[in-house]
Short mmCIF file of C-alpha atoms in Angstrom, two decimals:
data_model
loop_
_atom_site.label_atom_id
_atom_site.label_comp_id
_atom_site.label_asym_id
_atom_site.label_seq_id
_atom_site.Cartn_x
_atom_site.Cartn_y
_atom_site.Cartn_z
CA UNK Z 1 139.79 85.37 108.91
CA UNK Z 2 136.45 85.74 107.32
CA UNK Z 3 134.28 88.87 107.65
CA UNK Z 4 131.81 88.91 110.50
CA UNK Z 5 128.32 87.42 110.16
CA UNK Z 6 125.63 90.08 109.79
CA UNK Z 7 122.09 89.43 110.93
CA UNK Z 8 119.55 91.83 109.40
CA UNK Z 9 116.33 91.89 111.28
CA UNK Z 10 113.55 93.23 109.15
CA UNK Z 11 113.15 91.74 105.47
CA UNK Z 12 111.73 94.85 103.82
CA UNK Z 13 112.90 97.91 101.85
CA UNK Z 14 115.72 98.76 104.22
CA UNK Z 15 116.79 95.29 104.98
CA UNK Z 16 116.87 94.09 101.50
CA UNK Z 17 118.98 97.17 100.48
CA UNK Z 18 121.34 96.70 103.54
CA UNK Z 19 121.95 93.08 102.55
CA UNK Z 20 122.44 94.03 98.84
CA UNK Z 21 124.89 96.74 99.79
CA UNK Z 22 126.88 94.61 102.04
CA UNK Z 23 127.56 92.18 98.98
CA UNK Z 24 128.10 94.97 96.53
CA UNK Z 25 130.69 96.38 99.00
CA UNK Z 26 132.49 92.95 98.96
CA UNK Z 27 131.41 91.60 102.29
CA UNK Z 28 132.08 87.93 102.23
CA UNK Z 29 130.85 86.75 105.63
CA UNK Z 30 127.41 85.22 106.20
CA UNK Z 31 124.35 87.63 105.66
CA UNK Z 32 121.18 86.52 107.03
CA UNK Z 33 118.03 88.49 106.44
CA UNK Z 34 114.96 87.58 108.86
CA UNK Z 35 111.47 88.83 108.31
CA UNK Z 36 108.29 88.21 110.25
CA UNK Z 37 106.00 88.25 107.29
CA UNK Z 38 105.72 85.12 105.14
CA UNK Z 39 106.19 86.77 101.82
CA UNK Z 40 109.21 87.46 99.71
CA UNK Z 41 110.34 91.13 100.83
CA UNK Z 42 108.04 93.56 98.92
CA UNK Z 43 107.58 97.32 98.40
CA UNK Z 44 104.87 99.01 100.37
CA UNK Z 45 103.93 102.22 98.40
CA UNK Z 46 101.62 100.35 95.91
CA UNK Z 47 99.48 98.84 98.84
CA UNK Z 48 97.56 102.06 99.11
CA UNK Z 49 97.71 102.75 95.30
CA UNK Z 50 98.15 100.26 92.39
CA UNK Z 51 97.57 97.19 94.55
CA UNK Z 52 94.40 98.50 96.05
CA UNK Z 53 93.01 99.34 92.67
CA UNK Z 54 93.84 95.95 91.31
CA UNK Z 55 96.72 97.04 89.25
CA UNK Z 56 99.47 95.09 90.99
CA UNK Z 57 99.78 91.54 92.36
CA UNK Z 58 101.69 90.08 95.23
CA UNK Z 59 104.46 88.88 92.78
CA UNK Z 60 104.81 92.20 91.23
CA UNK Z 61 105.37 93.71 94.51
CA UNK Z 62 108.46 91.71 95.46
CA UNK Z 63 111.59 93.69 95.70
CA UNK Z 64 113.73 90.95 94.20
CA UNK Z 65 112.97 87.40 92.83
CA UNK Z 66 113.94 84.59 95.02
CA UNK Z 67 116.76 83.53 92.83
CA UNK Z 68 118.36 86.88 93.51
CA UNK Z 69 118.92 86.06 97.17
CA UNK Z 70 120.48 82.72 96.38
CA UNK Z 71 122.74 84.35 93.70
CA UNK Z 72 123.86 86.93 96.27
CA UNK Z 73 124.40 84.36 98.96
CA UNK Z 74 121.79 86.17 101.25
CA UNK Z 75 120.12 83.68 103.49
CA UNK Z 76 116.42 84.58 103.83
CA UNK Z 77 114.38 83.42 106.77
CA UNK Z 78 110.75 84.30 106.37
CA UNK Z 79 107.82 84.04 108.80
CA UNK Z 80 109.96 84.13 111.89
CA UNK Z 81 110.87 86.78 114.47
CA UNK Z 82 114.17 87.30 116.14
CA UNK Z 83 113.46 87.14 119.78
CA UNK Z 84 116.93 86.95 121.42
CA UNK Z 85 120.09 88.51 120.31
CA UNK Z 86 123.42 87.98 122.26
CA UNK Z 87 126.08 90.03 120.76
CA UNK Z 88 128.83 88.92 123.06
CA UNK Z 89 128.14 85.24 122.22
CA UNK Z 90 127.55 86.35 118.55
CA UNK Z 91 124.38 84.49 118.09
CA UNK Z 92 120.55 84.98 117.95
CA UNK Z 93 117.49 83.03 118.06
CA UNK Z 94 114.02 83.19 116.42
CA UNK Z 95 110.63 82.50 117.92
CA UNK Z 96 110.67 78.95 116.54
CA UNK Z 97 114.05 78.34 118.06
CA UNK Z 98 116.26 78.66 115.07
CA UNK Z 99 119.74 79.60 115.95
CA UNK Z 100 121.42 82.29 113.71
CA UNK Z 101 124.86 83.75 113.81
CA UNK Z 102 125.10 87.44 114.83
CA UNK Z 103 128.54 89.03 115.07
CA UNK Z 104 126.97 92.29 113.73
CA UNK Z 105 123.43 93.41 113.90
CA UNK Z 106 121.31 95.58 111.47
CA UNK Z 107 117.88 96.65 112.65
CA UNK Z 108 115.46 97.33 109.93
CA UNK Z 109 112.37 96.45 111.77
CA UNK Z 110 110.32 99.25 110.49
CA UNK Z 111 107.09 100.31 112.24
CA UNK Z 112 103.50 99.12 113.13
CA UNK Z 113 100.42 100.99 112.77
CA UNK Z 114 99.15 103.23 115.54
CA UNK Z 115 95.85 101.93 116.52
CA UNK Z 116 92.73 103.77 117.59
CA UNK Z 117 91.87 103.15 121.19
CA UNK Z 118 88.31 104.64 121.42
CA UNK Z 119 85.33 102.50 122.23
CA UNK Z 120 84.40 100.34 119.32
CA UNK Z 121 87.95 100.38 117.78
CA UNK Z 122 87.91 96.50 117.44
CA UNK Z 123 84.68 96.27 115.56
CA UNK Z 124 85.06 94.30 112.32
CA UNK Z 125 85.17 96.64 109.42
CA UNK Z 126 87.82 98.89 110.99
CA UNK Z 127 90.88 98.49 108.87
CA UNK Z 128 94.39 99.48 108.82
CA UNK Z 129 96.79 99.70 105.98
CA UNK Z 130 100.60 98.82 106.38
CA UNK Z 131 101.38 95.44 105.09
CA UNK Z 132 100.13 93.05 102.49
CA UNK Z 133 97.71 91.38 104.77
CA UNK Z 134 96.08 94.59 105.53
CA UNK Z 135 96.00 95.43 101.90
CA UNK Z 136 94.32 92.26 101.11
CA UNK Z 137 91.61 92.74 103.74
CA UNK Z 138 90.86 96.26 102.58
CA UNK Z 139 90.64 95.05 98.89
CA UNK Z 140 88.33 92.24 99.86
CA UNK Z 141 86.13 94.67 101.93
CA UNK Z 142 85.90 97.45 99.47
CA UNK Z 143 83.57 95.91 96.89
CA UNK Z 144 80.87 95.35 99.45
CA UNK Z 145 81.16 98.77 101.19
CA UNK Z 146 79.28 101.80 100.38
CA UNK Z 147 80.24 104.33 103.00
CA UNK Z 148 83.87 104.59 103.64
CA UNK Z 149 85.21 106.74 106.41
CA UNK Z 150 88.96 107.33 106.46
CA UNK Z 151 90.34 108.45 109.80
CA UNK Z 152 93.49 110.42 109.26
CA UNK Z 153 94.36 112.91 106.45
CA UNK Z 154 97.92 111.90 105.78
CA UNK Z 155 99.32 110.24 102.70
CA UNK Z 156 98.19 106.63 103.31
CA UNK Z 157 94.61 107.86 104.29
CA UNK Z 158 94.39 110.16 101.38
CA UNK Z 159 95.57 107.61 98.76
CA UNK Z 160 93.26 104.97 100.04
CA UNK Z 161 90.42 107.49 100.08
CA UNK Z 162 91.22 108.27 96.52
CA UNK Z 163 91.21 104.72 95.35
CA UNK Z 164 87.94 104.15 97.26
CA UNK Z 165 86.22 107.20 95.63
CA UNK Z 166 87.43 106.07 92.21
CA UNK Z 167 85.56 102.79 92.87
CA UNK Z 168 82.41 104.79 93.44
CA UNK Z 169 82.30 104.69 97.20
CA UNK Z 170 80.90 107.39 99.46
CA UNK Z 171 84.04 108.71 101.15
CA UNK Z 172 84.61 110.99 104.06
CA UNK Z 173 88.16 111.81 105.45
CA UNK Z 174 88.32 112.81 108.93
CA UNK Z 175 91.44 114.72 109.94
CA UNK Z 176 92.22 115.91 113.57
CA UNK Z 177 94.60 118.76 112.47
CA UNK Z 178 93.07 121.85 110.72
CA UNK Z 179 94.62 120.78 107.43
CA UNK Z 180 95.57 117.59 105.46
CA UNK Z 181 99.18 116.38 105.63
CA UNK Z 182 99.94 119.01 108.05
CA UNK Z 183 103.42 117.58 109.12
CA UNK Z 184 104.63 117.38 105.60
CA UNK Z 185 103.37 120.17 103.33
CA UNK Z 186 102.60 123.92 103.43
CA UNK Z 187 99.09 125.18 103.88
CA UNK Z 188 98.70 126.00 100.26
CA UNK Z 189 99.29 122.34 99.28
CA UNK Z 190 97.02 121.07 102.09
CA UNK Z 191 94.27 123.35 100.87
CA UNK Z 192 94.86 122.21 97.17
CA UNK Z 193 94.41 118.63 98.05
CA UNK Z 194 91.21 119.30 100.24
CA UNK Z 195 89.71 120.94 97.12
CA UNK Z 196 90.97 118.16 94.76
CA UNK Z 197 89.55 115.34 96.80
CA UNK Z 198 86.19 117.19 97.14
CA UNK Z 199 86.09 118.03 93.49
CA UNK Z 200 86.18 114.29 92.89
CA UNK Z 201 83.31 113.84 95.23
CA UNK Z 202 84.93 112.94 98.76
CA UNK Z 203 84.04 114.94 101.74
CA UNK Z 204 86.97 116.22 103.91
CA UNK Z 205 86.22 117.11 107.46
CA UNK Z 206 89.13 118.95 109.18
CA UNK Z 207 89.83 119.77 113.01
CA UNK Z 208 87.53 116.82 114.08
CA UNK Z 209 88.65 113.96 116.18
CA UNK Z 210 87.14 110.44 116.48
CA UNK Z 211 85.73 109.59 119.97
CA UNK Z 212 84.07 106.28 119.14
CA UNK Z 213 82.99 103.72 116.62
CA UNK Z 214 79.42 102.38 116.79
CA UNK Z 215 77.99 99.06 115.54
CA UNK Z 216 76.91 95.64 116.58
CA UNK Z 217 78.24 92.89 114.52
CA UNK Z 218 80.40 95.33 112.58
CA UNK Z 219 81.08 99.06 112.45
CA UNK Z 220 78.16 101.04 111.59
CA UNK Z 221 79.04 104.67 112.48
CA UNK Z 222 82.02 106.86 113.36
CA UNK Z 223 81.22 109.26 116.37
CA UNK Z 224 83.13 112.59 116.21
CA UNK Z 225 84.14 114.97 118.80
CA UNK Z 226 81.54 117.62 117.46
CA UNK Z 227 78.81 115.37 118.40
CA UNK Z 228 78.02 114.16 114.89
CA UNK Z 229 77.94 110.47 113.81
CA UNK Z 230 79.09 109.59 110.33
CA UNK Z 231 77.52 106.45 108.93
CA UNK Z 232 80.13 104.08 107.90
CA UNK Z 233 80.43 100.37 106.82
CA UNK Z 234 84.09 100.39 106.35
CA UNK Z 235 86.50 102.55 108.40
CA UNK Z 236 90.10 102.90 107.27
CA UNK Z 237 92.47 104.16 109.98
CA UNK Z 238 95.80 105.86 108.92
CA UNK Z 239 96.91 107.81 111.95
CA UNK Z 240 100.60 107.09 111.93
CA UNK Z 241 102.91 104.39 113.04
CA UNK Z 242 105.16 103.37 116.02
CA UNK Z 243 108.68 102.05 115.25
CA UNK Z 244 109.38 98.58 116.32
CA UNK Z 245 112.01 99.13 119.07
CA UNK Z 246 111.46 96.00 121.27
CA UNK Z 247 114.60 94.28 120.21
CA UNK Z 248 116.59 97.52 120.53
CA UNK Z 249 115.17 98.10 124.09
CA UNK Z 250 115.98 94.44 125.01
CA UNK Z 251 119.54 95.07 123.99
CA UNK Z 252 119.68 98.27 125.95
CA UNK Z 253 120.19 100.53 122.90
CA UNK Z 254 119.28 104.08 122.98
CA UNK Z 255 115.71 104.66 122.04
CA UNK Z 256 114.54 108.17 121.85
CA UNK Z 257 111.05 109.59 120.86
CA UNK Z 258 110.03 105.98 120.46
CA UNK Z 259 112.59 105.13 117.82
CA UNK Z 260 116.00 103.61 117.61
CA UNK Z 261 118.57 106.50 117.97
CA UNK Z 262 121.28 106.44 115.33
CA UNK Z 263 124.18 108.96 114.31
CA UNK Z 264 124.94 110.09 110.80
CA UNK Z 265 126.41 106.73 109.95
CA UNK Z 266 123.41 104.83 111.07
CA UNK Z 267 125.26 103.65 114.09
CA UNK Z 268 123.32 102.82 117.32
CA UNK Z 269 124.61 103.27 120.77
CA UNK Z 270 126.29 99.83 120.34
CA UNK Z 271 129.13 99.79 117.88
CA UNK Z 272 128.05 96.31 116.75
CA UNK Z 273 124.66 97.53 115.80
CA UNK Z 274 123.26 99.68 113.03
CA UNK Z 275 119.73 100.63 112.14
CA UNK Z 276 118.00 102.12 109.10
CA UNK Z 277 114.60 102.97 107.72
CA UNK Z 278 111.28 103.69 109.60
CA UNK Z 279 112.66 102.51 112.84
CA UNK Z 280 115.43 105.02 113.12
CA UNK Z 281 115.67 108.59 114.69
CA UNK Z 282 118.47 110.06 112.78
CA UNK Z 283 120.13 113.54 112.18
CA UNK Z 284 118.41 115.28 109.39
CA UNK Z 285 120.53 114.70 106.35
CA UNK Z 286 120.06 118.31 105.28
CA UNK Z 287 120.53 119.78 108.72
CA UNK Z 288 122.22 117.26 110.99
CA UNK Z 289 121.69 119.26 114.19
CA UNK Z 290 117.99 118.26 114.21
CA UNK Z 291 116.82 114.73 114.52
CA UNK Z 292 114.07 113.34 112.49
CA UNK Z 293 112.28 110.12 111.49
CA UNK Z 294 111.86 109.82 107.71
CA UNK Z 295 109.15 107.34 106.61
CA UNK Z 296 110.10 106.86 102.98
CA UNK Z 297 111.40 104.51 100.49
CA UNK Z 298 114.18 106.94 99.74
CA UNK Z 299 115.38 106.90 103.38
CA UNK Z 300 115.03 103.24 103.81
CA UNK Z 301 117.30 102.73 100.78
CA UNK Z 302 119.87 105.41 101.39
CA UNK Z 303 120.18 105.04 105.10
CA UNK Z 304 120.45 101.26 104.57
CA UNK Z 305 123.57 101.92 102.24
CA UNK Z 306 125.10 104.16 104.82
CA UNK Z 307 124.52 101.45 107.45
CA UNK Z 308 126.20 98.86 105.20
CA UNK Z 309 129.11 101.19 104.73
CA UNK Z 310 129.47 101.54 108.39
CA UNK Z 311 129.46 97.72 108.86
CA UNK Z 312 131.99 97.58 106.15
CA UNK Z 313 134.26 99.98 107.92
CA UNK Z 314 133.67 102.82 105.52
CA UNK Z 315 132.91 106.23 107.02
CA UNK Z 316 130.35 107.99 105.00
CA UNK Z 317 127.94 110.46 106.81
CA UNK Z 318 124.32 110.17 105.64
CA UNK Z 319 123.77 113.18 103.49
CA UNK Z 320 121.40 111.79 100.86
CA UNK Z 321 118.64 114.26 99.71
CA UNK Z 322 115.37 113.16 101.12
CA UNK Z 323 112.68 112.74 98.37
CA UNK Z 324 109.13 111.39 98.57
CA UNK Z 325 106.03 110.94 96.35
CA UNK Z 326 102.41 110.42 96.76
CA UNK Z 327 99.82 109.55 94.05
CA UNK Z 328 96.31 110.83 94.92
CA UNK Z 329 93.48 110.86 92.44
CA UNK Z 330 95.64 110.86 89.42
CA UNK Z 331 97.47 113.96 90.89
CA UNK Z 332 101.18 113.43 91.26
CA UNK Z 333 102.84 115.00 94.39
CA UNK Z 334 106.66 114.84 94.23
CA UNK Z 335 108.68 116.24 97.14
CA UNK Z 336 112.45 116.93 97.11
CA UNK Z 337 114.05 117.97 100.34
CA UNK Z 338 112.82 118.41 103.91
CA UNK Z 339 110.72 121.53 104.43
CA UNK Z 340 111.02 121.71 108.11
CA UNK Z 341 111.64 125.16 109.35
CA UNK Z 342 110.64 126.91 106.31
CA UNK Z 343 110.14 130.67 106.40
CA UNK Z 344 108.67 131.34 102.88
CA UNK Z 345 106.62 129.16 100.76
CA UNK Z 346 106.65 130.56 97.15
CA UNK Z 347 104.14 129.32 94.66
CA UNK Z 348 104.77 128.97 90.90
CA UNK Z 349 101.97 128.12 88.64
CA UNK Z 350 98.35 127.98 89.93
CA UNK Z 351 96.79 125.49 92.13
CA UNK Z 352 93.53 125.97 90.21
CA UNK Z 353 95.28 124.42 87.25
CA UNK Z 354 96.19 121.34 89.25
CA UNK Z 355 99.73 122.10 88.21
CA UNK Z 356 102.03 124.08 90.29
CA UNK Z 357 105.27 124.07 92.41
CA UNK Z 358 105.92 125.39 95.90
CA UNK Z 359 109.55 126.41 96.98
CA UNK Z 360 110.35 126.26 100.59
CA UNK Z 361 112.84 128.89 101.46
CA UNK Z 362 114.80 129.71 104.67
CA UNK Z 363 117.60 132.26 105.25
CA UNK Z 364 117.85 133.07 101.51
CA UNK Z 365 118.38 129.39 100.39
CA UNK Z 366 116.07 126.53 99.08
CA UNK Z 367 115.12 123.87 101.69
CA UNK Z 368 112.64 121.76 99.65
CA UNK Z 369 110.23 121.65 96.82
CA UNK Z 370 106.74 120.28 96.57
CA UNK Z 371 105.81 119.66 92.84
CA UNK Z 372 102.23 119.05 91.99
CA UNK Z 373 101.98 117.45 88.44
CA UNK Z 374 105.33 119.19 87.60
CA UNK Z 375 107.92 116.39 87.13
CA UNK Z 376 110.27 118.81 85.44
CA UNK Z 377 110.43 121.16 88.59
CA UNK Z 378 110.75 118.09 90.89
CA UNK Z 379 113.72 116.79 88.92
CA UNK Z 380 115.30 120.18 88.79
CA UNK Z 381 114.93 120.51 92.61
CA UNK Z 382 116.35 117.09 93.12
CA UNK Z 383 119.37 117.76 90.97
CA UNK Z 384 119.92 121.24 92.34
CA UNK Z 385 119.48 120.26 96.02
CA UNK Z 386 121.70 117.10 95.61
CA UNK Z 387 124.66 119.07 94.62
CA UNK Z 388 124.93 121.76 97.23
CA UNK Z 389 123.31 124.65 98.87
CA UNK Z 390 120.81 126.50 96.52
CA UNK Z 391 120.95 130.17 97.15
CA UNK Z 392 117.49 131.50 96.20
CA UNK Z 393 115.56 134.70 97.33
CA UNK Z 394 111.78 134.71 97.58
CA UNK Z 395 111.78 137.24 94.76
CA UNK Z 396 113.95 135.04 92.46
CA UNK Z 397 111.79 132.08 93.33
CA UNK Z 398 108.64 133.90 92.27
CA UNK Z 399 110.14 134.93 88.89
CA UNK Z 400 108.21 132.65 86.65
CA UNK Z 401 109.64 134.04 83.53
CA UNK Z 402 112.78 131.92 84.23
CA UNK Z 403 112.49 128.20 84.33
CA UNK Z 404 113.08 126.51 87.60
CA UNK Z 405 116.13 124.70 86.33
CA UNK Z 406 117.82 128.03 85.69
CA UNK Z 407 117.16 129.32 89.28
CA UNK Z 408 118.37 126.25 91.05
CA UNK Z 409 122.05 126.49 90.73
CA UNK Z 410 123.82 125.00 93.65
CA UNK Z 411 126.86 126.39 95.48
CA UNK Z 412 128.89 123.29 96.45
CA UNK Z 413 129.03 123.02 100.24
CA UNK N 1 107.63 84.39 76.54
CA UNK N 2 109.21 87.59 75.11
CA UNK N 3 112.92 88.17 75.89
CA UNK N 4 115.08 91.11 76.48
CA UNK N 5 118.80 91.67 76.45
CA UNK N 6 120.41 94.24 78.70
CA UNK N 7 123.92 95.59 78.25
CA UNK N 8 125.05 96.59 81.77
CA UNK N 9 127.46 99.43 82.62
CA UNK N 10 130.33 97.04 82.61
CA UNK N 11 129.44 95.92 78.91
CA UNK N 12 128.07 92.41 80.04
CA UNK N 13 125.02 91.12 78.46
CA UNK N 14 122.11 89.67 80.31
CA UNK N 15 119.20 87.99 78.33
CA UNK N 16 116.04 87.38 80.37
CA UNK N 17 112.51 86.38 79.56
CA UNK N 18 109.23 87.22 81.21
CA UNK N 19 105.51 87.37 80.63
CA UNK N 20 104.20 90.09 78.32
CA UNK N 21 103.35 93.14 80.40
CA UNK N 22 106.24 92.93 82.68
CA UNK N 23 108.25 96.17 82.58
CA UNK N 24 111.88 96.11 81.37
CA UNK N 25 112.67 97.64 84.80
CA UNK N 26 110.93 95.00 86.83
CA UNK N 27 112.47 92.01 84.83
CA UNK N 28 115.98 93.66 85.31
CA UNK N 29 115.66 94.40 89.06
CA UNK N 30 113.99 91.25 90.21
CA UNK N 31 116.91 89.15 88.50
CA UNK N 32 119.78 91.43 89.77
CA UNK N 33 120.92 92.91 86.43
CA UNK N 34 123.39 95.53 87.53
CA UNK N 35 122.82 99.15 86.72
CA UNK N 36 119.08 99.64 87.06
CA UNK N 37 118.34 101.18 90.29
CA UNK N 38 114.67 101.89 90.15
CA UNK N 39 114.36 103.26 93.51
CA UNK N 40 110.65 104.22 93.29
CA UNK N 41 109.50 100.77 92.23
CA UNK N 42 108.40 101.70 88.80
CA UNK N 43 106.10 104.68 89.47
CA UNK N 44 107.91 107.44 87.48
CA UNK N 45 109.26 109.09 90.49
CA UNK N 46 112.92 108.72 90.49
CA UNK N 47 114.52 108.55 86.98
CA UNK N 48 116.92 105.83 88.14
CA UNK N 49 115.81 103.08 85.65
CA UNK N 50 117.21 104.91 82.57
CA UNK N 51 118.10 102.88 79.61
CA UNK N 52 119.00 103.52 75.91
CA UNK N 53 116.94 101.48 73.49
CA UNK N 54 118.88 99.81 70.77
CA UNK N 55 118.56 101.90 67.50
CA UNK N 56 116.89 99.10 65.52
CA UNK N 57 114.23 98.77 68.32
CA UNK N 58 113.22 102.39 68.81
CA UNK N 59 110.24 102.30 66.38
CA UNK N 60 108.78 99.38 67.94
CA UNK N 61 109.23 100.43 71.45
CA UNK N 62 108.15 103.95 70.90
CA UNK N 63 109.15 107.09 72.61
CA UNK N 64 108.67 108.58 76.15
CA UNK N 65 105.41 110.34 77.14
CA UNK N 66 105.68 113.95 78.12
CA UNK N 67 105.75 113.22 81.80
CA UNK N 68 108.45 110.61 81.17
CA UNK N 69 110.39 113.20 79.23
CA UNK N 70 110.17 115.56 82.14
CA UNK N 71 111.50 112.93 84.51
CA UNK N 72 114.30 111.97 82.02
CA UNK N 73 115.31 115.68 81.81
CA UNK N 74 116.63 115.32 85.47
CA UNK N 75 118.26 111.91 84.88
CA UNK N 76 121.90 111.53 85.79
CA UNK N 77 123.18 110.25 82.51
CA UNK N 78 122.87 112.16 79.19
CA UNK N 79 119.45 111.86 77.54
CA UNK N 80 119.52 110.66 74.12
CA UNK N 81 116.80 110.15 71.53
CA UNK N 82 116.78 106.56 72.46
CA UNK N 83 116.47 107.22 76.23
CA UNK N 84 113.37 105.68 78.05
CA UNK N 85 112.64 105.02 81.64
CA UNK N 86 112.52 101.24 81.61
CA UNK N 87 109.74 101.15 84.17
CA UNK N 88 107.53 102.59 81.30
CA UNK N 89 108.39 99.88 78.72
CA UNK N 90 106.31 96.89 78.94
CA UNK N 91 107.78 93.64 77.44
CA UNK N 92 105.57 92.31 74.73
CA UNK N 93 105.80 89.78 71.88
CA UNK N 94 105.98 92.80 69.62
CA UNK N 95 109.27 93.61 71.10
CA UNK N 96 110.56 90.21 71.73
CA UNK N 97 114.32 90.18 71.65
CA UNK N 98 114.71 93.86 72.38
CA UNK N 99 118.17 95.12 73.24
CA UNK N 100 118.71 98.02 75.70
CA UNK N 101 121.88 99.55 77.17
CA UNK N 102 121.59 100.68 80.71
CA UNK N 103 122.64 104.16 81.35
CA UNK N 104 126.12 104.41 83.00
CA UNK N 105 124.71 106.52 86.07
CA UNK N 106 121.52 106.51 87.75
CA UNK N 107 120.31 108.70 90.58
#
């Protein structure tokens, strides 16, 4: 009896990895990977960085060459959406009527951008950045733009703002919270980045919301909740994403906090269905009693591996150390671990030097590290945190006479 | 088109060619050469594309930058004088025929 046919919905970072891991794990049943976009599956991080600045091409973004899918026996269906899945009958159908086998289902549908709903949000010149089509629109609009307003001071907005500024545009970042990247980093890092963007000529407005967009045939201004209007001929909105849960909902799977709920094995509420990547709500790999959504390449990849293992009948809890990076204005931010729930944030080095490291501590151990232009500290943190619990007091963390590598000695859990 | 030969962790050789400028990492990953993980996609954030440059090629290929050395420092496999992150090594006519051994373990 051959192994079950697996349908992977979402041909992206997580989907490609899931398919790859099934084959690496010896799965010899059919593996079908379906994606709504017409392109070969590609990596997203460069869209707000190298691709936008013209250093990457669509071909260079591809995760694998086409011949790889053929060699692996992974059937690729592009430019179609799965609209119907019947797990009992073990088949599915796409929006053009293509019938596909589906004895097991893997949801790697990712997320779509959250859109502004204020008046004027549909004016031409109001752009988003999630997929290749968005990036192409943005790259085409930038040369002719003079005043760029970026709505949202998260990673995407800030990366795109930095590229725009480097191209000589007048750039203003508007962030609703009182600091940048508020959900991801400590205030010292937020403040550093505000200063770094401003030092390079961008304006950063904090604690301001957008209440409307003005313009006639295209956007001309961004109206803020403090009554001011920012002149703008290009508005880039980066205010988060919504996981694509439509198929999960149609199948009656548990959807919580707007995402597909999975356990530590990437298992959904249906034993025949796994989910991985941006679409999932999962137990925090470092603290499984807390549920999180992780929007990163690392999570897409590692959770997809866990999901594949589950489909292969191997029980491997998802405990991979989360990590992340952001390149803004020539500054490298590298994050190891998740800092939720930190009690102390100890700074080593000096933000003024544009080279420093923040150690996030809780109950006498290390949760996470943010390294700014300090790849050696980042790698020391990844190694230490990957191997166990790192006992570290605030006093020890602050002792800069000892290299971080020496301080981060894990106690195997 | 310049070529590169990879010796994978199982000892098998893979010879591929690509346009000059393609990184050794990119060429390997797009073609499914086993052993190069390259999780971050080639932006020096993961140290999982670690290779050892063949001795006779090291002068032509050159050594790692400081930032690359810092990343290599945390790599899973031993770092040798021939170590490079393959995402930082562009293929060129000058290194046509380069041979690299893929590190046995990647992050």
